[in-house]
Coordinates of C-alpha atoms and ligand atoms in Angstrom, one line a residue:
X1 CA 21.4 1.1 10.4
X2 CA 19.9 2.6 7.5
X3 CA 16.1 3.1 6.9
X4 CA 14.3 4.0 3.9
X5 CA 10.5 5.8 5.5
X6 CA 8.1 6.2 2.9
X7 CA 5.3 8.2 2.9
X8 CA 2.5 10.3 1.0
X9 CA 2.9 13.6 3.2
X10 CA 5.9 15.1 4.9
X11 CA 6.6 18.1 7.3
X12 CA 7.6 21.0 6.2
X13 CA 7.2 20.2 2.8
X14 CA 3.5 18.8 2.1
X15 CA 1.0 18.3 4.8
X16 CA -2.6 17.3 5.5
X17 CA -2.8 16.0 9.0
X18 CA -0.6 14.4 11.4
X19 CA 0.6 11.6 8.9
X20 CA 2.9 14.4 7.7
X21 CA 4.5 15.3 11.5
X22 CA 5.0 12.1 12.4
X23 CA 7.3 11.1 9.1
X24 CA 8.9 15.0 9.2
X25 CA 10.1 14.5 12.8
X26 CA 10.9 10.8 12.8
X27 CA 14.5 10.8 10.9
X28 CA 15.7 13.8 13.2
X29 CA 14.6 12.2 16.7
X30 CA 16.6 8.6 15.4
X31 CA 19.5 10.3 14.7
X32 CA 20.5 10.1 18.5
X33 CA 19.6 6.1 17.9
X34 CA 22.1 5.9 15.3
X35 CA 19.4 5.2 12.8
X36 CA 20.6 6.7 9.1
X37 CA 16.9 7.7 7.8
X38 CA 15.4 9.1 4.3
X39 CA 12.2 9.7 3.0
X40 CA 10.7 8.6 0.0
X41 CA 8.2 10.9 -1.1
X42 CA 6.3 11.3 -4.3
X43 CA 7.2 14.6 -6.4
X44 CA 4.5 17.0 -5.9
X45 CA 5.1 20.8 -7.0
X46 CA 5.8 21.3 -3.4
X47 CA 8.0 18.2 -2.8
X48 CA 10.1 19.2 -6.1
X49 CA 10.5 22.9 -4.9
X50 CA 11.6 22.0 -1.8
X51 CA 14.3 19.8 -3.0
X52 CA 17.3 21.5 -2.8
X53 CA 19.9 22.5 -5.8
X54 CA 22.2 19.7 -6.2
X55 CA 20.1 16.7 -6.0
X56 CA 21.3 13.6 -8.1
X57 CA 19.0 11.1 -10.2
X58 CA 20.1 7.9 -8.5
X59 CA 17.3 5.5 -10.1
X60 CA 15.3 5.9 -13.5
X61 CA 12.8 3.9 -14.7
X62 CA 11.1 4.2 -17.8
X63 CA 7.9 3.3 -17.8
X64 CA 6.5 3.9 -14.6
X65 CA 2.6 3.1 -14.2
X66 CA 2.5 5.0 -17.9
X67 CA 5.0 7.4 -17.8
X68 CA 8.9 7.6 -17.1
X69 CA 10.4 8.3 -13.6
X70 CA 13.4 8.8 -11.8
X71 CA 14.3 9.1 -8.2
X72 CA 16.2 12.4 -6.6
X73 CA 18.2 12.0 -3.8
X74 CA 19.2 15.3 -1.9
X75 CA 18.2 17.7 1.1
X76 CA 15.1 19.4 1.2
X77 CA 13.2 20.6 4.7
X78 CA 15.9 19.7 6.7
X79 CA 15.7 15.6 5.7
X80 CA 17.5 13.4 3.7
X81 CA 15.3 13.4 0.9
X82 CA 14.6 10.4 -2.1
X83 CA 11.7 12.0 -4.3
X84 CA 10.0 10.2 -7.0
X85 CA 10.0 12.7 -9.9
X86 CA 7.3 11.2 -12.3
X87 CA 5.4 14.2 -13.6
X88 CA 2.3 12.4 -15.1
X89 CA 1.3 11.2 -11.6
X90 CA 2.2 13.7 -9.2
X91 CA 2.9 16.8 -11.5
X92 CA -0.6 18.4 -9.9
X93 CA -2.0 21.4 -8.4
X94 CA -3.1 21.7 -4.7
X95 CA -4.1 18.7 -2.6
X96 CA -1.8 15.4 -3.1
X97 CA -4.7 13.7 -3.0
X98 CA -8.0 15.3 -4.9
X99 CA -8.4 17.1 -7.6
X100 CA -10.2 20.9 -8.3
X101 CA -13.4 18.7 -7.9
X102 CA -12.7 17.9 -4.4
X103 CA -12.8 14.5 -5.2
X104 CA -10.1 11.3 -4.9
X105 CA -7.7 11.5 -8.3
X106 CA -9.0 8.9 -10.8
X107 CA -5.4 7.6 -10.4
X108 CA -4.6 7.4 -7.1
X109 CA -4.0 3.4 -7.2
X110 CA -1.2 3.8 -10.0
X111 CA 0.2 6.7 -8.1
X112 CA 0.6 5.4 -4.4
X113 CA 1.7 1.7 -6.5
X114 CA 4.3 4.0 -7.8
X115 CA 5.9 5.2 -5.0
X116 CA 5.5 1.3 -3.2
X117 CA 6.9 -0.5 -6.5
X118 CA 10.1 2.3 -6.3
X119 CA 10.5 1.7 -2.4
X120 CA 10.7 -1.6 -3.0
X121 CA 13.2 -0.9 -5.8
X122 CA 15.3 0.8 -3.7
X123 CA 15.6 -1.9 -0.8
X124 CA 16.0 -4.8 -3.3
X125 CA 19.2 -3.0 -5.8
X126 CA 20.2 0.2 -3.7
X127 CA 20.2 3.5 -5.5
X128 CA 23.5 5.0 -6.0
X129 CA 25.0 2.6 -3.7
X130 CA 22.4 3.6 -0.5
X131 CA 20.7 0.4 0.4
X132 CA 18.5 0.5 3.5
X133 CA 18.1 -2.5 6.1
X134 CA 14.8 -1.6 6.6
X135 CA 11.5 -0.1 4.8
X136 CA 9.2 2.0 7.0
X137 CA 5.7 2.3 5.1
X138 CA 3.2 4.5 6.4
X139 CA -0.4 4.0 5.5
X140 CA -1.8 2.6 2.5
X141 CA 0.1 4.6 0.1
X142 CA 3.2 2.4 0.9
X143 CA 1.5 -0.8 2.0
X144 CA 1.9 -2.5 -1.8
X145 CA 6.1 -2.4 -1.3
X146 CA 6.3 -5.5 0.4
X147 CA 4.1 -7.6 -2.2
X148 CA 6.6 -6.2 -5.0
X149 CA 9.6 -6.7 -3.0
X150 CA 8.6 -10.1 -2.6
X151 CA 8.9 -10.3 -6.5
X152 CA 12.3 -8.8 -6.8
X153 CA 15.5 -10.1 -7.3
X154 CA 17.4 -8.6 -4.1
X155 CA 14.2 -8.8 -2.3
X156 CA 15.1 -10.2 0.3
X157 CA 18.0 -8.0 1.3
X158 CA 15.2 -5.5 3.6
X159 CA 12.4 -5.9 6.2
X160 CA 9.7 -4.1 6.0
X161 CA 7.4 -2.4 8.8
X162 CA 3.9 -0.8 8.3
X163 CA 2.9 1.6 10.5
X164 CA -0.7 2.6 10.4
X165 CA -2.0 6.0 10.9
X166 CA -5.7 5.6 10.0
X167 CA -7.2 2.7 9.3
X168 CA -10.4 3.9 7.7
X169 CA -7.9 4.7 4.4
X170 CA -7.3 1.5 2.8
X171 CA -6.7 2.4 -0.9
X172 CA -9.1 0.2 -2.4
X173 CA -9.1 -0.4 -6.4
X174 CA -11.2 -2.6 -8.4
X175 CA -10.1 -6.0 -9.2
X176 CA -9.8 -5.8 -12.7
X177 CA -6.3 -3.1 -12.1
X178 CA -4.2 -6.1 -10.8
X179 CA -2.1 -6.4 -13.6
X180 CA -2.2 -2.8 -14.2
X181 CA -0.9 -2.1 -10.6
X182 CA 1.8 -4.9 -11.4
X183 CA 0.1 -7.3 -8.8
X184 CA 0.4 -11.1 -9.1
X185 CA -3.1 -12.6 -9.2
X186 CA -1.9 -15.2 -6.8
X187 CA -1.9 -12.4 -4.2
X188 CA -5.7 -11.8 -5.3
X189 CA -7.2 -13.7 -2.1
X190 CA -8.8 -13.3 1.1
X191 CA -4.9 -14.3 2.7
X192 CA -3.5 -11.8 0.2
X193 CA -5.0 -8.3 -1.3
X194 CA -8.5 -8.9 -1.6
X195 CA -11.1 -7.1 0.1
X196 CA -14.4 -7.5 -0.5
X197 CA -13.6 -8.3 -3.7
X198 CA -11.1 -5.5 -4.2
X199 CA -7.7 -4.9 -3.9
X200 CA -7.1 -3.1 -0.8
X201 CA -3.5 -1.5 -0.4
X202 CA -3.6 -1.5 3.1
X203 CA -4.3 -5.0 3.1
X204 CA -1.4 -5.7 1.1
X205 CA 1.1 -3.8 3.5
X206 CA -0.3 -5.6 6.6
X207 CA -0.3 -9.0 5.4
X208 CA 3.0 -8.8 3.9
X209 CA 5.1 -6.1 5.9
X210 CA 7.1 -8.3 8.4
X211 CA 6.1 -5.8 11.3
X212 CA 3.0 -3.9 12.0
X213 CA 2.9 -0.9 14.1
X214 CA 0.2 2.2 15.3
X215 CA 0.7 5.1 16.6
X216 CA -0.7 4.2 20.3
X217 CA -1.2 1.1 22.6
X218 CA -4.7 1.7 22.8
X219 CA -5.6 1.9 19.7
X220 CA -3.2 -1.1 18.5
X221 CA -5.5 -3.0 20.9
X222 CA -8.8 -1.3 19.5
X223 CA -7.9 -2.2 15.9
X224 CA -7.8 -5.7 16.6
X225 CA -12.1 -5.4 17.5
X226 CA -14.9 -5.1 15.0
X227 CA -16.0 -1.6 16.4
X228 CA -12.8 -0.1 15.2
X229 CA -11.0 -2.5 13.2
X230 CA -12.9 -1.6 9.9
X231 CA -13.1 -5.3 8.2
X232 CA -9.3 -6.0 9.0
X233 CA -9.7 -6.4 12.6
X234 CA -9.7 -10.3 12.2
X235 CA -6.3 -10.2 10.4
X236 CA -4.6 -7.4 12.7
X237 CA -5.4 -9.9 15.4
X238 CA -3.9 -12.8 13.7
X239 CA -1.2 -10.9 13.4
X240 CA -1.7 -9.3 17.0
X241 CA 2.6 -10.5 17.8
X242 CA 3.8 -8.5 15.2
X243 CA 1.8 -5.4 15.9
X244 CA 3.2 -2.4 18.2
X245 CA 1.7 0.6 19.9
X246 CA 3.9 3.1 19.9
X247 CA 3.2 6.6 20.7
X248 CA 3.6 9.5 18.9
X249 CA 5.4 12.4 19.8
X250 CA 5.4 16.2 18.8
X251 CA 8.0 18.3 17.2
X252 CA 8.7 20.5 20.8
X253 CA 10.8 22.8 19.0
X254 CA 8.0 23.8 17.5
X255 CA 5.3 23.5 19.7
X256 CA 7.3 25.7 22.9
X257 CA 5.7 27.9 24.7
X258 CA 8.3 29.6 26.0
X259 CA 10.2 30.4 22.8
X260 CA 6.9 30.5 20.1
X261 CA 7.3 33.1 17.7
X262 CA 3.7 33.0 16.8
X263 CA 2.2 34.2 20.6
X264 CA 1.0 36.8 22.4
X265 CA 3.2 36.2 25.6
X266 CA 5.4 33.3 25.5
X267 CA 5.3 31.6 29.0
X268 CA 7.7 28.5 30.5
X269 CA 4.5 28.6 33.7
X270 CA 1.0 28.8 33.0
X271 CA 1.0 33.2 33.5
X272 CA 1.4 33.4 29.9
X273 CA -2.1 32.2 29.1
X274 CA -4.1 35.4 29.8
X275 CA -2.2 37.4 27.9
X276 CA -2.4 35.0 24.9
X277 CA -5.8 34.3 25.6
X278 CA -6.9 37.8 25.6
X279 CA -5.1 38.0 22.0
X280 CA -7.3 35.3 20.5
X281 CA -10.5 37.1 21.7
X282 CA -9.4 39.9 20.6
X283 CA -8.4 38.0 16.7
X284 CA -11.8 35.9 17.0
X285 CA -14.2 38.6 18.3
X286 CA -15.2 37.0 21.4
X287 CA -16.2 39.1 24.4
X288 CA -14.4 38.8 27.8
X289 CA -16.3 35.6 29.4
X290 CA -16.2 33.8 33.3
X291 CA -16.1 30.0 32.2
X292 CA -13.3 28.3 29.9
X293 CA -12.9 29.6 26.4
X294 CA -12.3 26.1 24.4
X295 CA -10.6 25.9 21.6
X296 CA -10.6 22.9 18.4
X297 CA -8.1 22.7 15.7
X298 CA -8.5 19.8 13.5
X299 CA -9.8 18.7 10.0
X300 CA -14.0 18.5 10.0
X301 CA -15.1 14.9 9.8
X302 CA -16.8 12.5 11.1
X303 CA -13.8 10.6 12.9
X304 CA -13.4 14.1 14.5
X305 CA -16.8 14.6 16.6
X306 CA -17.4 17.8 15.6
X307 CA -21.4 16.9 15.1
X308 CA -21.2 16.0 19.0
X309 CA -19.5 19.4 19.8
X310 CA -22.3 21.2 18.2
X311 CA -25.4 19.3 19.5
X312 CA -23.6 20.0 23.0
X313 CA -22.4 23.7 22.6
X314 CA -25.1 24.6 24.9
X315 CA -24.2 22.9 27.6
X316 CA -20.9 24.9 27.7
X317 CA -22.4 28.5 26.9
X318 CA -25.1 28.2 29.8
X319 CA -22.1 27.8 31.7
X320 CA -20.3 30.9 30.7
X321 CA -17.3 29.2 28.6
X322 CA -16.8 29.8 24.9
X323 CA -15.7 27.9 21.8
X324 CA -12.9 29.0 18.8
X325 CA -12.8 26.8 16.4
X326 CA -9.7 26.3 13.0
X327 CA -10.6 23.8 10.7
X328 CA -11.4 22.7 7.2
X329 CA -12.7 19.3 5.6
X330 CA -16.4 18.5 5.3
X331 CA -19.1 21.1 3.7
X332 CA -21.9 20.0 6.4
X333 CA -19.6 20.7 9.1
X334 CA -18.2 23.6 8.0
X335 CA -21.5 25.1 7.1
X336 CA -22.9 23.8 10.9
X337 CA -20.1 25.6 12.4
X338 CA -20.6 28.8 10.3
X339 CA -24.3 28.7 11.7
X340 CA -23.3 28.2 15.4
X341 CA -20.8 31.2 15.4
X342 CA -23.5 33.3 13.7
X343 CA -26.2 32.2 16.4
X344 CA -24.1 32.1 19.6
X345 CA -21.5 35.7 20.8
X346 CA -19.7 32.9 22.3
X347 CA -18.6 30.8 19.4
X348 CA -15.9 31.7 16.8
X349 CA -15.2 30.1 13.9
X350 CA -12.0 30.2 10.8
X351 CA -12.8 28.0 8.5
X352 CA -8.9 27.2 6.7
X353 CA -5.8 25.4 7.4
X354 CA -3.6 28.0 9.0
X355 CA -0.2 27.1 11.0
X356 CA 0.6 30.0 12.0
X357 CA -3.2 30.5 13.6
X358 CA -3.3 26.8 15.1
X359 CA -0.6 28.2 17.2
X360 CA -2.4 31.4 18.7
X361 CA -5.8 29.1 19.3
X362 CA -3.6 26.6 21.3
X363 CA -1.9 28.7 23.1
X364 CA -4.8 30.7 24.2
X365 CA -7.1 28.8 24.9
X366 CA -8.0 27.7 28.3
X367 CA -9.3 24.4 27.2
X368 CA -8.5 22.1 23.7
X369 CA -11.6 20.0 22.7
X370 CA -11.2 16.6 20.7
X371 CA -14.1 14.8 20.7
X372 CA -13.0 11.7 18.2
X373 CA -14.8 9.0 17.6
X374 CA -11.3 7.0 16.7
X375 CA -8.1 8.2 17.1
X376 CA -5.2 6.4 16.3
X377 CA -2.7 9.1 18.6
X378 CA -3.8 12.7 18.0
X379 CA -1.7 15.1 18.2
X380 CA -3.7 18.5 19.4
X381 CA -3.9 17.2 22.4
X382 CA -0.6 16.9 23.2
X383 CA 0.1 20.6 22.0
X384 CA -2.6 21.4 24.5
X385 CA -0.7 19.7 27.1
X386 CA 2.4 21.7 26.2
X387 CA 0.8 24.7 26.4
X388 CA -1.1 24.6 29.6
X389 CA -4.6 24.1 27.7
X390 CA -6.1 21.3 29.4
X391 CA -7.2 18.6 26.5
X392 CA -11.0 16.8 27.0
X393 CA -10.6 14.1 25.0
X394 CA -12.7 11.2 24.0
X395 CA -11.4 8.2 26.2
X396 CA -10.4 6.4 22.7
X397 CA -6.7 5.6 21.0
X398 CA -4.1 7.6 21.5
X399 CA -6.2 10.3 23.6
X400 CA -6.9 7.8 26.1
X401 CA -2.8 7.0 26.5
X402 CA -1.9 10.6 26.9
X403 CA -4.6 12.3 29.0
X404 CA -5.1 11.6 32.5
X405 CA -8.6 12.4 33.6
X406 CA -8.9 14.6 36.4
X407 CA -11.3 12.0 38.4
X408 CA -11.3 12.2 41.9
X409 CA -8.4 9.6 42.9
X410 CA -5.9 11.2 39.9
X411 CA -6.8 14.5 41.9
X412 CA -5.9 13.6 45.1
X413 CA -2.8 12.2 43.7
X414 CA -2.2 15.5 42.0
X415 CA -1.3 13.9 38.6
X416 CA -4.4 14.9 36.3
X417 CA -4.1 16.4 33.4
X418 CA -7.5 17.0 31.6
X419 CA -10.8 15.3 31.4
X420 CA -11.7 12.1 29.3
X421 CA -15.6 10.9 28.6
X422 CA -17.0 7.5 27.3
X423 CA -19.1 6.2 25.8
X424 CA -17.9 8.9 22.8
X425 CA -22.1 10.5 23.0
X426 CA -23.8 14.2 23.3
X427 CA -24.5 12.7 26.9
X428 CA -21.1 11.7 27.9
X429 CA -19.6 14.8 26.1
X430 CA -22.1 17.3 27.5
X431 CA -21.3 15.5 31.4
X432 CA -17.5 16.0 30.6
X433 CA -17.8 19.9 29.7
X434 CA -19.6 20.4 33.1
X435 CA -17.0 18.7 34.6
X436 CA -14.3 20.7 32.9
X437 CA -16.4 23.9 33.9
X438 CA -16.5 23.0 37.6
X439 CA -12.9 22.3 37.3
X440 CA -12.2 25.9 36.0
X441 CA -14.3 27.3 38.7
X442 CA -11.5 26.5 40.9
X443 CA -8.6 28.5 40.0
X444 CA -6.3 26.7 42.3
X445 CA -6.9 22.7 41.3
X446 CA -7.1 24.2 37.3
X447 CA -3.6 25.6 37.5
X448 CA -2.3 22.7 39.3
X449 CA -3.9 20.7 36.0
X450 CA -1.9 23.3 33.8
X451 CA 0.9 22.8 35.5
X452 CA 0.6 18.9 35.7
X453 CA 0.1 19.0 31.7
X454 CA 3.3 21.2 31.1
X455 CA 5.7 18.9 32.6
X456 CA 4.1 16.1 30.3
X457 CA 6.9 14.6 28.2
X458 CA 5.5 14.7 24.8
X459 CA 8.7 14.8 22.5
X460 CA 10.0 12.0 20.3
X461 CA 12.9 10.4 22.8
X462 CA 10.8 7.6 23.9
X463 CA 9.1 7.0 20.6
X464 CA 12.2 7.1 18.9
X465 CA 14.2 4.1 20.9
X466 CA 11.2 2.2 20.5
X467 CA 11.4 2.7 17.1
X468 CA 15.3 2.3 16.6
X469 CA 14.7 -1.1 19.2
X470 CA 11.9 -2.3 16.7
X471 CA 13.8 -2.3 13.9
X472 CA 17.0 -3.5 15.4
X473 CA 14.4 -6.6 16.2
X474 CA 13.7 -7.2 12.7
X475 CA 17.0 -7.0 11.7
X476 CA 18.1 -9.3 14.3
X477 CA 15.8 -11.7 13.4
X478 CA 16.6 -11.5 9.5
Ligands
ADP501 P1 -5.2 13.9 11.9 O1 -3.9 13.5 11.4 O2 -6.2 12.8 12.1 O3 -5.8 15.1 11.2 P2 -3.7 14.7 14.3 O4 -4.2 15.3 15.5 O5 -2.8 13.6 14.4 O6 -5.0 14.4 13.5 O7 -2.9 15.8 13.4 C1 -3.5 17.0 12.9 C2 -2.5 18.0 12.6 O8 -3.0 18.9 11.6 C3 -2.0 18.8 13.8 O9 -0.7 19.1 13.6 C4 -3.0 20.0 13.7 O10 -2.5 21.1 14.4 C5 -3.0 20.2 12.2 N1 -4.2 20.9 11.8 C6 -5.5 20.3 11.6 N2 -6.3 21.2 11.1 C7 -5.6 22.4 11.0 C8 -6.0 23.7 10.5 N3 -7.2 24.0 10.1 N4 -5.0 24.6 10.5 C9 -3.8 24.3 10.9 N5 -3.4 23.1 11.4 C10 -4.3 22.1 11.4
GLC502 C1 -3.6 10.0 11.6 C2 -4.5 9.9 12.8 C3 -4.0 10.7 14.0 C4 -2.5 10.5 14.2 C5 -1.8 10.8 12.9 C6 -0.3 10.7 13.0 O1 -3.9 11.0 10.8 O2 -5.9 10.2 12.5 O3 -4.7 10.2 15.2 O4 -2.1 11.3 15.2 O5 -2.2 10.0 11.9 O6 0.1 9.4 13.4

């Protein structure tokens, strides 16, 4: 079976959050399903560069959304690459998606149309005599394939399945770009494209995709409710059939403690910890302490709860713990966070994306905070659980499916690994880090929790047949 996965970010070649993991690790795990997958990406400086010698132009079209383009298919990162070289839309410095300005490209609705309208190119006509049987969109960037496939001879030679990764991107453009984003204006209603008056390219992919798919059970079940549906919950539950929950895994080649090139110590057993935990002290300035020293790794915004982190912080330093934080994204939260480390000895703060640093916090930290209002999966926690450092998680999305909370009954049973809290409040959050302190008051029941989280499986097998059985499925039923 061949299956064309596009997307807007890809590991190890471009990457803002997990988005990027998830469509980097995908074609290698389906490889054992017999699933033939390549990635459509748009050509970025990075996606370009990364592209190996020896790619061929297998598609060319001239005037795409103002400006020619052609399609290169080769390796690159590891993957089977198809990049969409068209330099006036993606021939940019830094970000894929903002400019110097830090804010959205002006053009982001022609770009993203781009790379939908040459996905759906490739499924209807082939390129170079590749065809897929399927097209895996992720997120809005991809969702408008399916309306333009719809509209092209060969169309109906591919399904098409939209996974969402976060629903609060929707790509909306005003209405008066339908013709300019090659949209029929019968699509423009309610049934079709329109939002609130807009056209909404997530809309698009998840009316017209023939499959619909999240990254976690929970939080397919949350999106079809008004608190976290955001305006497309009544549509995600009329199409509540077609709509999967399937978990995501992580790369645990990667993320391995016991072979990590990046640590301290590298441990196959909880031992490891102090040693690597004494090493991000020692890198983040932070005295020797008695209660947990937690650690966050994530992108500063709102979804992420980092406001709740800080209004709580002192219910975690009376109690002798600590907090490191990496992250980047939002001024307000950066500048909050800059102010906490330079008021408390026990908080630590690098504002930056840095990959090789997520690494040390993780794996040294006794504890891995993440606090999210929403979360479609998440995938810190799960490196936490890899590495012995017990995730408290918001009980929301995909956090919820892959942390058990160390409650009394999951105690006795000796199967918890980490401590969950609802409603998602400074209250709730505040209750949970006393819990998580009395639990690391105990060294015995806190290495039975590291040791519980360890054996967690948290690769890609499972995800990956339910992928490969999902599309099988749609073929089937084609
Ligand atoms: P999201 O995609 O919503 O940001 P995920 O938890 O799914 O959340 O994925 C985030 C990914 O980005 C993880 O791989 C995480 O380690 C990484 N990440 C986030 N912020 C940073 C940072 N400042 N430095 C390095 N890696 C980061
Ligand atoms: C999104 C979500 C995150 C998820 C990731 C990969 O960015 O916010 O929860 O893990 O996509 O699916």
């Amino acid at each position: 079976m061949q299956v064309l996965s596009v997307a807007s970010e890809c590991v190890p070649l471009v990457k803002t959050g997990g988005l990027a993991d998830v469509v980097g690790a995908l074609p290698g795990a389906l490889k054992a399903e017999g699933v033939d997958m390549a990635v459509l990406l748009p050509g970025y400086p990075a996606v370009m560069a990364g592209l190996g010698a020896g790619a061929q132009e297998v598609l060319a079209e001239e005037d795409l959304f103002g400006g020619p383009g052609r399609v290169l298919r080769g390796t690159g990162g590891g993957l089977d690459l198809m990049v969409l070289d068209a330099p006036h839309l993606f021939d940019r410095p830094g970000s894929p998606y903002l400019g110097a300005d830090g804010r959205d490209w002006p053009d982001n609705a022609e770009r993203y149309a781009a790379l939908g309208w040459i996905a759906a190119r490739i499924a209807a006509q082939g390129a170079a005599g590749w065809q897929p049987d399927i097209l895996h969109l992720h997120d809005w960037q991809a969702g408008l394939a399916p309306v333009y496939l719809r509209g092209m001879e060969g169309g109906g030679h591919a399904r098409t399945i939209l996974t969402i990764h976060n629903i609060a991107f929707q790509g909306l453009t005003p209405a008066n770009r339908l013709d300019a984003l090659r949209l029929p204006s019968a699509v423009f209603h309610p049934e079709g494209v329109e939002y609130y008056g807009q056209i909404s390219a997530l809309k698009a992919g998840l009316v017209f995709a023939d499959r619909l798919s999240t990254v976690s059970p929970t939080y397919a079940t949350e999106l079809t409710t008004p608190a976290f549906g955001m305006g497309l919950d009544g549509l995600l539950s009329a199409r509540a059939a077609d709509l999967s929950g399937i978990l995501n895994g992580i790369d645990d080649a990667v993320w391995d403690p016991a072979a990590d090139a990046d640590l301290a110590t590298r441990y196959k057993t909880p031992r490891g910890k102090a040693a690597n935990r004494a090493a991000l002290r020692a890198e983040f300035g932070l005295a020797d302490a008695p209660g947990p020293l937690c650690v966050i790794v994530s992108r500063l915004t709102e979804q992420k709860g980092i406001d709740l982190v800080l209004d709580t912080l002192p219910s975690l330093l009376e109690r002798g713990g600590q907090l490191a934080l990496l992250g980047s994204g939002d001024a307000q939260y950066e500048e909050a966070l800059r102010r906490a480390a330079d008021a408390n000895p026990g908080v630590a703060v690098r504002i930056g994306y840095d990959e090789a640093l997520s690494h040390r916090v993780i794996a040294g930290g006794d504890a891995i905070l993440v606090p999210s209002r929403f979360e479609p999966c998440g995938l810190t926690q799960l490196y936490g659980l890899r590495y012995g450092t017990i995730p408290l998680v918001a009980r929301t999305g995909g956090l919820a499916d892959t942390v058990i909370d160390a409650n009394p009954a999951a105690l006795r049973a000796g199967v918890a690994t980490g401590v969950q809290f609802a409603p998602v409040n400074d209250d709730a959050l505040a209750h949970a880090m006393s819990r998580l302190c009395d639990l690391f008051a105990e060294p015995a029941v806190w290495t039975k929790l590291q040791r519980n989280a360890m054996k967690q499986p948290v690769g890609w097998a499972t995800a990956a047949a339910e992928y490969a059985a999902l599309y099988r499925g749609l073929e089937q039923a084609s």
